[in-house]
Amino acid sequence: KNEVEQSPQNLTAQEGEFITINCSYSVGISALHWLQQHPGGGIVSLFMLSSGKKKHGRLIATINIQEKHSSLHITASHPRDSAVYICAPTGNQFYFGTGTSLTVIP
Amino acid sequence: EAGVAQSPRYKIIEKRQSVAFWCNPISGHATLYWYQQILGQGPKLLIQFQNNGVVDDSQLPKDRFSAERLKGVDSTLKIQPAKLEDSAVYLCASSVATTGELFFGEGSRLTVL
């Protein structure tokens, strides 16, 4: 049983496209992280949010606690955005999705 | 502010050998995690420390894995003896508190031959 489901698993986009990655979870949480992992690299926390919406540059994250759903949007995508994006809801522990592998083609 | 430091970055060993990984969390972070990430999967929690006490080690294969955080600061994760299926990236992460923002190290990639 997966506590966290992400979609899509893989995504290929043309540079400049608007991208959405979705995350649904079944556990009770106090906050949710969106993480970015580059090939061969470590994991970087992009956002931690517990309600509403947060924006950082071209990245926007939203969460609906009642519906247990979060989305990560990337506007004007760029090849350097190519990475794996992981949703991690957190309550008394961190739960991790399996990630969405994004490739942005120039 | 210095990030989470891990070493070694890469390690190749033969099965049945032992290996140890080291992690130094961000200063002041009471909570430290060790995760195992197998290629294509999300991180799997191995052990969580709060200061030098273990909060959760339910998924740690205790017959071969051990971890300690003696002074509530840096931590070591040991595997002895290693199996082929232990090939993975071992990630250390820390946070101020369980509900705080999570910071990851670069990871230690283990290959068991």
Coordinates of C-alpha atoms in Angstrom, one line a residue:
Chain A
K1 CA 0.0 0.0 0.0
N2 CA 1.5 3.3 -1.1
E3 CA 0.8 6.2 1.2
V4 CA 2.0 8.6 -1.5
E5 CA 1.1 8.5 -5.2
Q6 CA 2.7 10.8 -7.7
S7 CA 1.8 11.4 -11.3
P8 CA 3.1 11.2 -13.9
Q9 CA 6.0 8.9 -13.2
N10 CA 7.9 10.2 -16.2
L11 CA 7.4 13.5 -18.1
T12 CA 9.1 14.9 -21.2
A13 CA 8.5 18.5 -22.1
Q14 CA 9.7 21.1 -24.6
E15 CA 11.6 24.0 -23.2
G16 CA 9.1 26.8 -22.3
E17 CA 6.2 24.5 -21.5
F18 CA 4.1 24.7 -18.3
I19 CA 4.5 21.6 -16.2
T20 CA 2.4 20.1 -13.5
I21 CA 3.3 17.3 -11.2
N22 CA 0.6 15.9 -8.9
C23 CA 0.8 14.2 -5.5
S24 CA -1.9 12.4 -3.6
Y25 CA -1.5 11.0 -0.1
S26 CA -3.5 9.0 2.3
V27 CA -1.9 9.8 5.6
G28 CA -2.6 12.6 8.0
I29 CA 0.1 15.3 7.7
S30 CA 1.2 18.6 9.2
A31 CA 3.2 19.7 6.1
L32 CA 4.4 18.5 2.7
H33 CA 7.8 18.9 1.1
W34 CA 8.6 19.0 -2.6
L35 CA 12.1 17.8 -3.2
Q36 CA 14.3 17.9 -6.3
Q37 CA 17.0 15.4 -7.1
H38 CA 19.4 15.8 -10.0
P39 CA 21.0 12.7 -11.5
G40 CA 23.9 11.6 -9.3
G41 CA 23.2 14.5 -7.0
G42 CA 21.8 15.0 -3.6
I43 CA 18.2 16.0 -2.7
V44 CA 17.3 19.6 -2.3
S45 CA 14.1 20.8 -0.6
L46 CA 12.2 23.2 -2.9
F47 CA 9.2 23.9 -0.7
M48 CA 7.7 23.0 2.6
L49 CA 4.0 24.0 2.8
S50 CA 1.1 23.2 5.1
S51 CA -1.7 25.2 3.3
G52 CA -2.4 27.3 0.3
K53 CA 0.3 28.1 -2.2
K54 CA 4.0 29.1 -2.3
K55 CA 6.0 30.5 -5.1
H56 CA 9.7 30.6 -5.7
G57 CA 10.9 31.9 -9.0
R58 CA 9.3 29.8 -11.7
L59 CA 8.1 27.1 -9.2
I60 CA 4.7 27.1 -7.6
A61 CA 3.5 24.6 -5.1
T62 CA -0.1 24.2 -3.9
I63 CA -1.7 22.0 -1.3
N64 CA -5.3 21.1 -0.4
I65 CA -5.2 19.5 3.0
Q66 CA -8.9 18.5 2.9
E67 CA -8.4 16.7 -0.5
K68 CA -5.0 15.3 0.5
H69 CA -3.5 16.6 -2.7
S70 CA -0.6 18.8 -3.7
S71 CA 0.7 20.0 -7.1
L72 CA 4.1 21.4 -8.2
H73 CA 4.0 23.7 -11.2
I74 CA 7.0 24.8 -13.3
T75 CA 6.4 27.8 -15.5
A76 CA 8.6 28.4 -18.6
S77 CA 10.4 25.1 -18.1
H78 CA 14.1 25.0 -18.9
P79 CA 16.5 22.0 -19.5
R80 CA 18.1 22.7 -16.2
D81 CA 14.8 21.8 -14.5
S82 CA 15.4 18.2 -15.7
A83 CA 15.5 16.2 -12.4
V84 CA 13.4 13.9 -10.3
Y85 CA 10.8 15.6 -8.2
I86 CA 9.7 13.9 -5.0
C87 CA 6.7 14.6 -2.9
A88 CA 7.2 14.0 0.8
P89 CA 4.2 14.5 3.1
T90 CA 5.2 14.7 6.8
G91 CA 3.4 14.1 10.0
N92 CA 5.3 12.3 12.7
Q93 CA 7.5 10.9 10.0
F94 CA 8.3 11.7 6.4
Y95 CA 6.6 9.7 3.6
F96 CA 8.1 9.7 0.2
G97 CA 6.7 9.3 -3.3
T98 CA 8.7 7.4 -5.9
G99 CA 9.3 10.6 -7.8
T100 CA 8.5 12.1 -11.1
S101 CA 11.3 12.1 -13.6
L102 CA 11.2 15.3 -15.7
T103 CA 13.2 15.8 -18.9
V104 CA 13.0 19.2 -20.5
I105 CA 14.2 19.2 -24.1
P106 CA 15.7 22.3 -25.6
Chain B
E1 CA 25.6 28.0 6.7
A2 CA 27.3 24.6 6.1
G3 CA 25.1 21.9 4.8
V4 CA 24.8 18.2 5.7
A5 CA 28.2 16.5 5.1
Q6 CA 28.5 12.9 4.2
S7 CA 31.4 10.6 3.4
P8 CA 32.5 8.8 1.5
R9 CA 30.7 9.8 -1.6
Y10 CA 31.4 6.5 -3.3
K11 CA 32.3 3.1 -2.1
I12 CA 32.7 -0.2 -3.9
I13 CA 33.0 -3.4 -1.8
E14 CA 32.5 -7.1 -2.3
K15 CA 29.7 -9.0 -0.6
R16 CA 30.3 -10.0 2.9
Q17 CA 32.6 -7.1 3.5
S18 CA 31.8 -4.3 5.8
V19 CA 31.4 -0.5 5.2
A20 CA 30.7 2.6 7.3
F21 CA 29.2 5.9 6.3
W22 CA 29.6 9.1 8.2
C23 CA 27.2 12.1 8.5
N24 CA 27.6 15.5 10.1
P25 CA 24.3 17.3 10.2
I26 CA 23.7 21.0 10.1
S27 CA 24.7 22.6 13.4
G28 CA 21.8 22.8 15.8
H29 CA 19.6 20.2 14.0
A30 CA 18.4 17.8 16.6
T31 CA 16.8 15.3 14.2
L32 CA 18.9 13.1 12.0
Y33 CA 17.8 10.6 9.4
W34 CA 19.4 7.8 7.4
Y35 CA 17.7 6.8 4.3
Q36 CA 18.4 4.1 1.7
Q37 CA 17.5 5.0 -1.9
I38 CA 17.6 2.2 -4.4
L39 CA 17.7 3.3 -8.1
G40 CA 14.3 4.3 -9.3
Q41 CA 12.7 4.4 -5.9
G42 CA 12.0 7.0 -3.3
P43 CA 14.1 7.2 -0.1
K44 CA 13.3 4.6 2.5
L45 CA 13.8 5.5 6.2
L46 CA 16.4 3.3 7.9
I47 CA 16.7 5.1 11.2
Q48 CA 15.7 8.4 12.8
F49 CA 17.5 10.0 15.7
Q50 CA 16.3 12.8 18.0
N51 CA 19.6 14.1 19.5
N52 CA 21.4 10.8 20.5
G53 CA 18.2 8.8 21.0
V54 CA 16.6 6.5 18.4
V55 CA 13.1 7.5 17.5
D56 CA 12.4 5.0 14.7
D57 CA 14.5 2.1 13.5
S58 CA 11.7 -0.2 12.5
Q59 CA 12.9 -0.6 8.9
L60 CA 16.6 -1.0 9.8
P61 CA 17.8 -4.6 9.0
K62 CA 19.4 -5.0 12.4
D63 CA 21.1 -8.3 11.6
R64 CA 23.5 -6.4 9.4
F65 CA 22.9 -2.7 9.8
S66 CA 23.8 -0.5 12.8
A67 CA 23.8 3.2 13.4
E68 CA 24.8 5.4 16.2
R69 CA 24.8 9.1 17.1
L70 CA 26.8 9.1 20.3
K71 CA 27.1 12.8 21.1
G72 CA 23.9 13.9 19.4
V73 CA 25.8 15.5 16.6
D74 CA 27.5 13.4 13.8
S75 CA 26.4 9.8 13.1
T76 CA 27.7 6.6 11.5
L77 CA 25.9 3.9 9.6
K78 CA 27.5 0.5 9.3
I79 CA 26.7 -2.5 7.2
Q80 CA 28.3 -5.8 8.1
P81 CA 28.2 -8.1 6.2
A82 CA 27.1 -6.4 3.0
K83 CA 24.8 -8.1 0.5
L84 CA 24.3 -7.4 -3.2
E85 CA 20.9 -5.9 -2.5
D86 CA 22.5 -3.3 -0.2
S87 CA 23.7 -1.5 -3.4
A88 CA 22.0 1.9 -3.1
V89 CA 22.6 5.5 -2.2
Y90 CA 22.6 6.2 1.6
L91 CA 21.3 9.6 2.3
C92 CA 21.7 11.5 5.6
A93 CA 19.2 14.3 6.3
S94 CA 18.7 16.6 9.2
S95 CA 16.1 19.0 10.5
V96 CA 15.6 21.3 13.4
A97 CA 12.6 19.2 14.5
T98 CA 10.5 16.4 13.2
T99 CA 8.2 18.8 11.5
G100 CA 10.9 21.1 10.3
E101 CA 12.4 21.6 6.8
L102 CA 14.5 18.7 5.7
F103 CA 18.1 19.1 4.5
F104 CA 19.9 16.3 2.7
G105 CA 23.5 15.5 2.2
E106 CA 24.9 14.5 -1.2
G107 CA 24.6 10.9 -0.3
S108 CA 27.0 7.9 -0.2
R109 CA 26.7 5.6 -3.2
L110 CA 27.4 2.0 -2.3
T111 CA 28.1 -0.7 -4.9
V112 CA 28.3 -4.3 -3.6
L113 CA 29.9 -6.7 -6.0

